[in-house]
Coordinates of C-alpha atoms in Angstrom, one line a residue:
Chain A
X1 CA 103.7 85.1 69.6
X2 CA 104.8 85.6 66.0
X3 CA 108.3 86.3 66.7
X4 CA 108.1 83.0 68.8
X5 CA 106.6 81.4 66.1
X6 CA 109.1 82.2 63.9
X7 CA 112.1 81.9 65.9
X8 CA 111.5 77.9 67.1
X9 CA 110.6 77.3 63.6
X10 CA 114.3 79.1 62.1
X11 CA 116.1 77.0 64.4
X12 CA 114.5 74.1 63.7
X13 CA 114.4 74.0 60.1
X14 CA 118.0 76.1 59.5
X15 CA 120.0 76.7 62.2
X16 CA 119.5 73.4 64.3
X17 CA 120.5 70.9 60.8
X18 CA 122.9 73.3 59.9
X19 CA 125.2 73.5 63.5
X20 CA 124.6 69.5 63.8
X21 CA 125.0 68.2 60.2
X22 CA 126.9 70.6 58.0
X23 CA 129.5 71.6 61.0
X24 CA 128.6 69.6 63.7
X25 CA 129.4 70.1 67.6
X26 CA 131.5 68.1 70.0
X27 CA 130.5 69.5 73.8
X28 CA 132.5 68.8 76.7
X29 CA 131.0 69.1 80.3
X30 CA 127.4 68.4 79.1
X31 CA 125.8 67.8 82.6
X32 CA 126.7 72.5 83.4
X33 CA 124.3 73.0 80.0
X34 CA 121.5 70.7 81.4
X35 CA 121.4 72.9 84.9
X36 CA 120.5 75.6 83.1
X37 CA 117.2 75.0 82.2
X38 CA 116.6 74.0 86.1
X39 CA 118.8 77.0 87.2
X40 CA 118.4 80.0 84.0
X41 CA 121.7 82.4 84.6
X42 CA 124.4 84.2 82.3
X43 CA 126.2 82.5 80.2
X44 CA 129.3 83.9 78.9
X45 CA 132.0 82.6 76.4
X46 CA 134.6 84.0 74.1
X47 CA 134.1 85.5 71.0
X48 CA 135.4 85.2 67.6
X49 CA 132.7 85.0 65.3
X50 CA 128.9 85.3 64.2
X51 CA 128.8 81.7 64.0
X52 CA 128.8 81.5 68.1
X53 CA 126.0 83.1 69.2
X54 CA 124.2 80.1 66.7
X55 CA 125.9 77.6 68.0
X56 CA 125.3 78.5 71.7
X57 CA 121.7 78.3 70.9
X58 CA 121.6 75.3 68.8
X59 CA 123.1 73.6 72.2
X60 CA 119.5 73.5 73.8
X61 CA 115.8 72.7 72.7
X62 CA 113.6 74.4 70.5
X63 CA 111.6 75.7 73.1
X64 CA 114.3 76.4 75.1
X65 CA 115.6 78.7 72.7
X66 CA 112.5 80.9 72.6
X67 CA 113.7 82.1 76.6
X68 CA 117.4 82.5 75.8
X69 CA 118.3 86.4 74.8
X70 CA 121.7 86.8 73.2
X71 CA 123.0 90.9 73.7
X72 CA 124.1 92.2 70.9
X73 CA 125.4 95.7 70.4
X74 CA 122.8 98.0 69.5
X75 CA 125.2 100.2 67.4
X76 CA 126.0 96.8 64.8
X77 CA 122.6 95.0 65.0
X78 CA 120.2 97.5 65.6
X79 CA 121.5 100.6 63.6
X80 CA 118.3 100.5 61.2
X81 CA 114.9 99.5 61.6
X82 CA 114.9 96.4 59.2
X83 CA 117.9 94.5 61.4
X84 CA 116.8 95.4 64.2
X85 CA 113.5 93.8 63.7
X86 CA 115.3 90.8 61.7
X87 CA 117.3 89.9 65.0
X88 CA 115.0 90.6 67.6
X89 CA 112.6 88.1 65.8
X90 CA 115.0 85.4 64.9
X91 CA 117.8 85.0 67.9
X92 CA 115.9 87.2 70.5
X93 CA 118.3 89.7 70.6
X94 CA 118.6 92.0 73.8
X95 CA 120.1 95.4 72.2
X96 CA 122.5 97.1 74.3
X97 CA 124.3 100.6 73.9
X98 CA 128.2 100.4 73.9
X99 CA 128.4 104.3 73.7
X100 CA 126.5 105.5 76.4
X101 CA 128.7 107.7 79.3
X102 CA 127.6 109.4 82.4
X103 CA 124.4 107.6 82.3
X104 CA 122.9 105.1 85.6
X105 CA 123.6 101.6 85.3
X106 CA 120.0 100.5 86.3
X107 CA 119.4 102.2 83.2
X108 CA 121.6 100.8 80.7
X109 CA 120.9 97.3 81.8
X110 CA 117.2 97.3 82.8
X111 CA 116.1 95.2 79.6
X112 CA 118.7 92.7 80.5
X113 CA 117.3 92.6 84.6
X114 CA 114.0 92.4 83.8
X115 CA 114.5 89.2 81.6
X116 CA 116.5 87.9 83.9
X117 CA 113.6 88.2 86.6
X118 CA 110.9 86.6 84.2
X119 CA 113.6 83.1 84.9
X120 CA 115.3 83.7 81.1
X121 CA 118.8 83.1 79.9
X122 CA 120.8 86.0 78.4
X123 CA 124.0 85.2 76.7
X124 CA 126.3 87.8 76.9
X125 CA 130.1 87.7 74.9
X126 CA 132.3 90.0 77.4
X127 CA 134.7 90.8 75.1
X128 CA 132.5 93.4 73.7
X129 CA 133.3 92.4 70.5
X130 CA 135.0 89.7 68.3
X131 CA 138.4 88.7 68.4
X132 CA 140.7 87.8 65.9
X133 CA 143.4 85.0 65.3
X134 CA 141.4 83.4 68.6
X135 CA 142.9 85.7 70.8
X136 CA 140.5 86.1 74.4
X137 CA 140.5 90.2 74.8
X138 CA 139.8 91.3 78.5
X139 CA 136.5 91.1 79.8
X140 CA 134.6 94.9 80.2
X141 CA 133.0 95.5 83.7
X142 CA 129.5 95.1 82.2
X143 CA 129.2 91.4 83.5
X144 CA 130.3 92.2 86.4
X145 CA 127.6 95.3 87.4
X146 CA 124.9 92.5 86.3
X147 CA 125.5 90.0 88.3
X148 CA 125.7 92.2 90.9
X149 CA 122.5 93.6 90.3
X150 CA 121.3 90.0 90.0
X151 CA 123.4 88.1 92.6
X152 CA 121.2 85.0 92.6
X153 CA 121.9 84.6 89.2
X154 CA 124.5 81.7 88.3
X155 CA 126.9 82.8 85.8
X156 CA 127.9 80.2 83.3
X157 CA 131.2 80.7 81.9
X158 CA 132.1 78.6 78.7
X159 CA 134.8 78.8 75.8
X160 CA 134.4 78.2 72.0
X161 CA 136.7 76.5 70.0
X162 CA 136.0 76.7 66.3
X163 CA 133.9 79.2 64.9
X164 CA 137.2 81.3 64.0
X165 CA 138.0 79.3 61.6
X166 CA 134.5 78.8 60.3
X167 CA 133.7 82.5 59.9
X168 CA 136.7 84.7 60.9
X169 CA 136.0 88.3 61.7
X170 CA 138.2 89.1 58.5
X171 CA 136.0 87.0 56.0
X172 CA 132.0 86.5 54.9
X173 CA 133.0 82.7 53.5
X174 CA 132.2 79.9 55.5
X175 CA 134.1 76.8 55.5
X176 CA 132.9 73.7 57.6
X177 CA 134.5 72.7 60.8
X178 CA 133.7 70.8 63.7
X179 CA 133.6 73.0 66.7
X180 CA 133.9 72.1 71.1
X181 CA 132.0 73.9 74.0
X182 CA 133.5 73.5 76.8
X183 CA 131.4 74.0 80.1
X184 CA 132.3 74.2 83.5
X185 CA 130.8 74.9 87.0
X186 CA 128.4 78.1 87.3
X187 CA 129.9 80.9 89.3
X188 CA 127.8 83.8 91.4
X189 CA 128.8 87.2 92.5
X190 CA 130.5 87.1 95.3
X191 CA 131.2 90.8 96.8
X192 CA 133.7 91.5 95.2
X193 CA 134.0 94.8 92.8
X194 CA 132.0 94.4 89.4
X195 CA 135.9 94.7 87.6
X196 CA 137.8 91.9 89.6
X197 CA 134.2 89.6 88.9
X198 CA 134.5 90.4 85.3
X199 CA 138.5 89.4 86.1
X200 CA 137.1 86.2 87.5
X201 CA 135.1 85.4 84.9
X202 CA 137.9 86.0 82.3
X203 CA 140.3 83.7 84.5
X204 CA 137.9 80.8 84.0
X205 CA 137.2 80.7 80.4
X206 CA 140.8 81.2 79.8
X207 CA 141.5 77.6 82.1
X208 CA 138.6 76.0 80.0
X209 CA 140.7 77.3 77.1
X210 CA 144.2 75.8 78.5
X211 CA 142.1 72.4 79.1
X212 CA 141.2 72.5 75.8
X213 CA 144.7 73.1 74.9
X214 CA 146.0 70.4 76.5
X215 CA 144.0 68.0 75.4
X216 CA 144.9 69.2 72.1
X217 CA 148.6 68.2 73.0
X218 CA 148.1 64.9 75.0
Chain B
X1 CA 115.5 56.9 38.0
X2 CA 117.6 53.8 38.4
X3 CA 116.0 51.6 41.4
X4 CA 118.5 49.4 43.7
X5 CA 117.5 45.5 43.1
X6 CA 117.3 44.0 46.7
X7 CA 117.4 39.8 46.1
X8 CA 116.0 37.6 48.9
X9 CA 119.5 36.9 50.0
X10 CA 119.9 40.8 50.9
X11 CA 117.1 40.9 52.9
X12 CA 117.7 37.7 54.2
X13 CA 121.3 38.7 55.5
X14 CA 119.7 41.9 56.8
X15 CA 117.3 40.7 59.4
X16 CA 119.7 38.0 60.4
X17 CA 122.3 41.5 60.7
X18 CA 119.3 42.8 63.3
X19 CA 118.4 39.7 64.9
X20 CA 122.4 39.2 65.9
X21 CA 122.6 42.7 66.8
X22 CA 119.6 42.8 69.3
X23 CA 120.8 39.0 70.5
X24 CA 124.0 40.7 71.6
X25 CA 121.8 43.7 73.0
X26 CA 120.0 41.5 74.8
X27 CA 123.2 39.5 76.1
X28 CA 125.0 42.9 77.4
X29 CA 121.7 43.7 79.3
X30 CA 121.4 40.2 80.8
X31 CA 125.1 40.8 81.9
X32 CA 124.7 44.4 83.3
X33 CA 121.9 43.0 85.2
X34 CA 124.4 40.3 86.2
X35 CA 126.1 43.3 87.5
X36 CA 129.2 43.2 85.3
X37 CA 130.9 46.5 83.7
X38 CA 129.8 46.5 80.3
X39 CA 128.0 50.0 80.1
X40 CA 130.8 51.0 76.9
X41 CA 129.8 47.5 75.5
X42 CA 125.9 48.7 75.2
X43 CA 126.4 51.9 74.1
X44 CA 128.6 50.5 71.2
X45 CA 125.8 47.9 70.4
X46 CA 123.2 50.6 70.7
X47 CA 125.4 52.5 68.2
X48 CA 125.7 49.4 65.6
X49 CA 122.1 49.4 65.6
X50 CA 121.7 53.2 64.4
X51 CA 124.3 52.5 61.8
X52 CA 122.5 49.8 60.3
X53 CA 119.5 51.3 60.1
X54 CA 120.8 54.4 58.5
X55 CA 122.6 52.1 55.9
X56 CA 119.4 50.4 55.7
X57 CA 117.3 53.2 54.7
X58 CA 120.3 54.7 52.7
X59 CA 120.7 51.9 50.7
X60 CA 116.9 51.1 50.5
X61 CA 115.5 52.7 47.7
X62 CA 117.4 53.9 44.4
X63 CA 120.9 54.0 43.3
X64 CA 120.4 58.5 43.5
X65 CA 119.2 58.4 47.3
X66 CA 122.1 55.4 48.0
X67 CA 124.7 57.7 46.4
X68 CA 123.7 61.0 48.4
X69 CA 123.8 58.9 51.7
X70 CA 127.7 57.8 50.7
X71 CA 128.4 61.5 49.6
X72 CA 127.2 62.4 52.9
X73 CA 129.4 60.0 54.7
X74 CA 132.3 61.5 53.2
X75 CA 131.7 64.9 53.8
X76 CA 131.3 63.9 57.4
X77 CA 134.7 61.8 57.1
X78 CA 136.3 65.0 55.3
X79 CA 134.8 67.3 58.0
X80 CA 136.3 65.4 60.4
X81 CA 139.7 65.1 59.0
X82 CA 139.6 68.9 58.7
X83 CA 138.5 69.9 61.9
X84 CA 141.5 68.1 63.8
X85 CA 144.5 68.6 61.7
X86 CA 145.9 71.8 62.0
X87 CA 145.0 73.8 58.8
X88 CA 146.4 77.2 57.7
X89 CA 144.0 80.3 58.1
X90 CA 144.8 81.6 54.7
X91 CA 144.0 78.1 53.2
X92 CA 140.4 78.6 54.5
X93 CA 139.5 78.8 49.9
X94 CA 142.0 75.7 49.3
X95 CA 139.5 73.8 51.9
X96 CA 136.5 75.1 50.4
X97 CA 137.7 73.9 47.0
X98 CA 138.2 70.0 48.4
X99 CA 134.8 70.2 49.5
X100 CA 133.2 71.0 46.1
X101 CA 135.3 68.4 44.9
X102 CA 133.2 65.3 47.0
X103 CA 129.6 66.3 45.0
X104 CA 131.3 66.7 41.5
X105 CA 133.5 63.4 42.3
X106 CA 129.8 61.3 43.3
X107 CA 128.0 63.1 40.3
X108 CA 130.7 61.3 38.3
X109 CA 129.9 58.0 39.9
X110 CA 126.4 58.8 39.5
X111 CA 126.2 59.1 35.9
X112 CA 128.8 55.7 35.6
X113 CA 131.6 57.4 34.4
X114 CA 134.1 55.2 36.1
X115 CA 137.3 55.9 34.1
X116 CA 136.9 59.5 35.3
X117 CA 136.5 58.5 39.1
X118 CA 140.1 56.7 38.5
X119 CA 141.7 59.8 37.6
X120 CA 139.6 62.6 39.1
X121 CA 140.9 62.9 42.8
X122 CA 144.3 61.9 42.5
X123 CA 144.9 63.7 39.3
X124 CA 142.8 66.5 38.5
X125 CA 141.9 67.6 41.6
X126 CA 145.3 66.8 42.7
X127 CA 146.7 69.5 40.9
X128 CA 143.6 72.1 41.3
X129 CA 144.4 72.3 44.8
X130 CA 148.0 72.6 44.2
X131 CA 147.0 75.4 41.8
X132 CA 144.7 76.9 43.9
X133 CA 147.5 76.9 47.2
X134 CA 150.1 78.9 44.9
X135 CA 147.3 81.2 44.4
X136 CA 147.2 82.0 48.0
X137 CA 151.0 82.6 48.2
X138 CA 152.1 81.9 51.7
X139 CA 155.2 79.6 50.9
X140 CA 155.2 78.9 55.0
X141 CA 154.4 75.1 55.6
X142 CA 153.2 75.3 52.2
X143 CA 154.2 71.3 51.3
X144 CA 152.7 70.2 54.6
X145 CA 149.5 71.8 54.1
X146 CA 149.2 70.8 50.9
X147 CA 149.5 67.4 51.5
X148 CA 147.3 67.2 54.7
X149 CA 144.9 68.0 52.1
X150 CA 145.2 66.1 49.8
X151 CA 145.8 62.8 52.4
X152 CA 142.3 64.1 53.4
X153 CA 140.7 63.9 49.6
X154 CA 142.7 60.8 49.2
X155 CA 141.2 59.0 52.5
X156 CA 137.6 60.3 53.0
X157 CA 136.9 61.2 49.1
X158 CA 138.5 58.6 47.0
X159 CA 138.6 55.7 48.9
X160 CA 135.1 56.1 50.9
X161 CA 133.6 56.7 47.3
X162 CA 134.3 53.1 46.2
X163 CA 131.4 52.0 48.0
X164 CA 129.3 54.3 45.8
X165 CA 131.3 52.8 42.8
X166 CA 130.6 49.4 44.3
X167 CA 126.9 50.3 43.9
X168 CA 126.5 50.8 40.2
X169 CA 127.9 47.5 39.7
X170 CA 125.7 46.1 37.1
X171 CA 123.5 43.1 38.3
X172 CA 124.1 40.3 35.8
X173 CA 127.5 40.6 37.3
X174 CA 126.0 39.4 40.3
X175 CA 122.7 37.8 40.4
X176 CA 122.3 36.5 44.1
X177 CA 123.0 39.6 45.9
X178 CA 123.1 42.6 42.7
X179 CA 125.2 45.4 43.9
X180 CA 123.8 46.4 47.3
X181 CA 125.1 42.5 47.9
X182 CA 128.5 43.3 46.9
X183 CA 128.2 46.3 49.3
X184 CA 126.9 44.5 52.4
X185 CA 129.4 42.0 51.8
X186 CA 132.2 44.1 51.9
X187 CA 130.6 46.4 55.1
X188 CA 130.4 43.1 57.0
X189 CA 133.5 41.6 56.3
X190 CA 135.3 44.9 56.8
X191 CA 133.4 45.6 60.3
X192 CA 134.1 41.7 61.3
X193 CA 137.5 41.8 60.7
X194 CA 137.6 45.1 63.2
X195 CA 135.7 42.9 65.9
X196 CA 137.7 39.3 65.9
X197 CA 141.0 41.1 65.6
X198 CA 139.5 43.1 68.6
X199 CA 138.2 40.4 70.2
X200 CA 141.2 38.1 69.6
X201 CA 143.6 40.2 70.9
X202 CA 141.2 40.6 74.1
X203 CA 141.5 36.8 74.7
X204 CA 144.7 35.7 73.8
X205 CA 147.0 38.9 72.8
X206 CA 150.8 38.5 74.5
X207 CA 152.8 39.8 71.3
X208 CA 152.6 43.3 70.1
X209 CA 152.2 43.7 66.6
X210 CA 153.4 47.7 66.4
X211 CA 153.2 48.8 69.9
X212 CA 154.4 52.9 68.7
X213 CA 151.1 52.7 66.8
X214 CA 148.8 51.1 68.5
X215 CA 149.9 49.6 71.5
X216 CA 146.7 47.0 71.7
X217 CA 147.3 45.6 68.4
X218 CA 148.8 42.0 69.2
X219 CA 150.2 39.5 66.8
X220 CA 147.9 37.0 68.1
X221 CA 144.4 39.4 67.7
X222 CA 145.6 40.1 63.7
X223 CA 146.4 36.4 63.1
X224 CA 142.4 35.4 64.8
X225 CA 140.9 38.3 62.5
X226 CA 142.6 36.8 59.6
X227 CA 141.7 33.8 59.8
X228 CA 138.2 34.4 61.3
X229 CA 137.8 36.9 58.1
X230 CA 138.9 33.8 55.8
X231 CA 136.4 31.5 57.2
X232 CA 133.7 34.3 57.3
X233 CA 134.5 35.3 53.8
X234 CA 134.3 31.4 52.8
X235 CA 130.6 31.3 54.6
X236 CA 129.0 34.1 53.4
X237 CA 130.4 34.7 49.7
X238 CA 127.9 31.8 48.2
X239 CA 124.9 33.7 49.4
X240 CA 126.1 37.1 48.0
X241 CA 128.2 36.9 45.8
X242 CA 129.2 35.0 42.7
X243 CA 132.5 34.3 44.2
X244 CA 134.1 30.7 43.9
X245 CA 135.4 28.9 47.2
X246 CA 138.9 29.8 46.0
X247 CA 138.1 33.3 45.8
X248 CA 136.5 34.0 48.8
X249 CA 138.9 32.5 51.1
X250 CA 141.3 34.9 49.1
X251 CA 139.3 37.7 49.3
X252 CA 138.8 37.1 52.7
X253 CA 142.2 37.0 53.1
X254 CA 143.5 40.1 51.4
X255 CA 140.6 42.0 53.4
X256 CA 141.8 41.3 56.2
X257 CA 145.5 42.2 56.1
X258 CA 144.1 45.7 54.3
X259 CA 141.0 46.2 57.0
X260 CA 144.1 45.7 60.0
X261 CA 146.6 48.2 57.9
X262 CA 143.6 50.9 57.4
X263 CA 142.8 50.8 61.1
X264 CA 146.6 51.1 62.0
X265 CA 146.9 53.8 59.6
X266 CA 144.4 56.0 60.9
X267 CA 145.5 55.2 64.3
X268 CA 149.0 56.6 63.3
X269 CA 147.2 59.6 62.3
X270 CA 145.2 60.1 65.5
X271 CA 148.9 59.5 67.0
X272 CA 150.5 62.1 65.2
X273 CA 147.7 64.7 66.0
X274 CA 147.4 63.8 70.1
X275 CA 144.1 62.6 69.7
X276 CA 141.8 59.5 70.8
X277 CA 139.0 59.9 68.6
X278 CA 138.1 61.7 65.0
X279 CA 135.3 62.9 66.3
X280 CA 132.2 62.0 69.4
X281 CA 129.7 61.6 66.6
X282 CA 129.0 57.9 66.7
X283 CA 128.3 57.5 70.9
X284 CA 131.1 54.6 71.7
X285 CA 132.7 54.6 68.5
X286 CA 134.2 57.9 68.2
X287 CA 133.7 59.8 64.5
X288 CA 133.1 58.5 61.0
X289 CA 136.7 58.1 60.7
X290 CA 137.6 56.0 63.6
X291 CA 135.0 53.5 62.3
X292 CA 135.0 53.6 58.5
X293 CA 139.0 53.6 58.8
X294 CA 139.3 50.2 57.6
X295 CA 137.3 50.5 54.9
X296 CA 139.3 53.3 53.4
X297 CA 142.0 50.3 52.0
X298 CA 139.1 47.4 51.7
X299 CA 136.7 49.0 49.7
X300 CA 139.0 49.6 46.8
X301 CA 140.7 46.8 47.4
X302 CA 137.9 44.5 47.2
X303 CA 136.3 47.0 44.0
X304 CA 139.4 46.0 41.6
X305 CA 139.5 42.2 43.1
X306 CA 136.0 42.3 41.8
X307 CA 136.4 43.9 38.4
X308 CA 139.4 41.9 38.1
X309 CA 138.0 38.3 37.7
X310 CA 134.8 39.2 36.5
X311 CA 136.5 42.0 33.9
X312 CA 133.2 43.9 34.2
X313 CA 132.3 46.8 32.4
X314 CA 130.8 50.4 34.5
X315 CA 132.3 53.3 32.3
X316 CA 129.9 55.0 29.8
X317 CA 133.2 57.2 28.6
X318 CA 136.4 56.2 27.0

């Protein structure tokens, strides 16, 4: 209730103001972000800086934001007791262990699952980890063993234009910028192997990327 | 704090702003109901409305809150101009430094230091960001970059921040409409101009004017908006400003050549980089930059006009 609390009133006051005024956000394909609150899935984008995972969220309502669950890597956000706590009560932040081996996949995921079954939205960057120069890094198989644990779950696959040059991996100043979201149709698992889904996936926000592109050059 | 003086003739020309703009709401609905296609019409209506009241309420209370709102609408124009030019990763500082440059140039404005304003974009800050670029050392595109920046400070710093300089205008120099007079005048005829050219070129355009530019710019659109502008200018000078008949239709005039050369400008621009609009903040419009265009050569313009036959006195320095 606190962390609630807290979290609807940091996006409201900070985050919200601070995505809309001081960089501001241009989305393309609106109508895929408004079937996720009827329909809550995956959604999955590129990565190239902190600055996504706050703009992703600013994208919906206050209260919508209190059932979206970012993963984050356990190792970077969670490695003491203070950020952990920080992140869990201000994005919502579904820890996850990049170095576990040998271990069952029910397991490793079953935080993710379970708020999946309560009807919430997890966000999940595929990559594994940011990018630099705005380079798309092959997606890692972890998408792909979730959806097909979940395989009613829509996946939403969307690409980020932007934040790299707000925040780049390589530097802690900011410098304003106007960033796009580009959303497309929502995608579920479809029997194929968890790798060649994660492939899928990759294939589609790289398109969304070459639309972008092109519009770039038109 | 120094409060804004409103006259009756202000706040006369305001509600008659609203009562036109909801008459032409109004009209568009009856037409959609009429079952014509004019869904991008309403929107853009809708859109006006917003902007005035914003301007409204920005320009409302005292000369501080009136200048914040204008620094704000620069940022937004500098922003924008940022975000779709192409800008070097290692200039990520450079940027950073043009944007501290918009509060210091307004805090100049603010405490009526008006011979500074002159000089401190194109000069000073001029050469701090030319300073600050060799500091980053990468001689690669190093001329380009540096001028896409400072095109940037030029358009959506120094020119936008005439209409705060507009605003500390001292009131005997104007005492039907004070400055915020002198402001609405120059927001309506610039934002005029932009519709009759538009709408003159709708209804009887044949000739292009610069068809690489803008290829919906017609001879015969830019000939209506000037002399639409005149007449306008002619009409509403008396009522808020002290200009003579001779004047105004001059003014007029001059603003309107200016308002159709800032919209071609930025259009070049927009050309240059592949894009339609600045921006999709304004719903219908585009950005701050696709509709404030023309005012980046009118508001200068129409400042030094100003100071020019009235040879009034703003600067507090030498």
């Amino acid at each position: 209730m606190f962390a609630n609390l807290v979290r609807y009133l940091f996006f409201l006051i900070f985050v919200k103001p601070f995505i809309y005024l001081v960089l501001g956000v241009n989305v393309i394909g609106a109508e895929y972000l408004q079937k996720i609150s009827k329909e809550p899935g995956v959604i999955i984008t590129n990565h190239n800086s902190h600055v996504d995972i706050l703009l992703l969220m600013s994208l919906f309502s206050c209260g919508q934001i209190l059932k979206i669950h970012p993963v984050a890597a356990a190792d970077y956000f969670c490695n003491t007791k203070l950020k952990a706590f920080i992140f869990k009560t201000l994005l919502g932040i579904i820890p996850l262990d990049r170095k576990v081996k040998r271990m069952h996949k029910e397991d490793i995921f079953k935080d993710i699952n379970e708020s999946l079954k309560r009807g919430e939205t997890i966000i999940i960057f595929p990559e594994g980890t940011r990018g630099e120069d705005n380079t798309i890094k092959s997606f890692k198989s972890g998408i792909g063993h979730i959806a097909q644990m979940n395989p009613d779950v829509p996946v939403y696959p969307m690409y980020i234009n932007g934040p790299d040059r707000i925040l780049p991996k390589t530097d802690f100043l900011w410098v304003p910028f106007i960033c796009d979201v580009y959303a497309t149709e929502p995608v579920k698992y479809d029997n194929t192997s968890p790798k060649e889904f994660a492939e899928k996936l990759h294939s589609i926000v790289l398109n969304l990327r070459d639309e972008h592109k092109k519009k770039e050059e038109l | 704090m120094e409060h804004l003086i409103i006259t009756h003739n202000v706040k006369l020309f305001t509600v008659g702003l609203y009562i036109f703009l909801f008459a032409l709401m109004g009209l568009f609905k009856v037409m959609q109901f009429m079952k014509k296609d004019v869904e991008n019409w309403l929107i853009r209506t809708r859109s006006f409305i917003f902007i005035a009241l914003i301007f409204t309420v920005g320009l409302s209370t005292n000369v501080l809150c009136a200048i914040l709102f204008i620094t704000l609408l620069s940022y937004l124009a500098l922003k924008e101009f940022f975000s779709f030019m192409p800008t070097r990763t290692t200039d990520r500082r450079v940027l950073l430094w043009a944007y501290c440059a918009i509060p210091i140039q307004f805090y100049i404005i603010y405490i009526h230091w008006a011979t500074l304003f002159y000089l401190f974009i194109p000069l000073y800050v001029f050469l701090l960001i030319s300073m600050r670029m060799v500091m980053v050392s990468n001689t690669e595109g190093f001329l380009k970059s540096l001028a896409t920046i400072q095109y940037g400070l030029m358009t959506s710093v120094y020119a936008l921040g005439y209409l705060a300089l507009i605003l500390i205008i001292p009131f005997k120099y104007n005492p039907v409409g004070g400055s915020v007079g002198l402001l609405l005048f120059i927001l309506l005829v610039t934002v005029s101009n932009d519709f009759m050219q538009m709408a003159c070129g709708k209804a009887f355009g044949k000739h292009k004017i610069i068809p690489k530019v803008s290829p919906n710019k017609t001879w015969e659109g830019f000939i209506g908006g000037v002399i639409g502008s005149t007449l306008l200018t002619i009409l509403i000078a008396p009522y808020l400003t002290p200009l003579t008949l001779t004047q105004s239709a001059f003014a007029g005039f001059v603003l309107a050549i200016a308002g159709f050369f800032g919209d071609v400008t930025m259009s070049a621009v927009k050309r240059d980089m592949g894009i339609k609009d600045t921006s999709s903040l304004i719903p219908g419009h585009g950005g701050v930059l696709d509709r404030f265009d023309s005012l980046i050569f009118t508001a200068p313009l129409f400042f030094h006009f100003f100071a020019y036959i009235n040879t009034i006195v703003i600067t507090k320095g030498g």
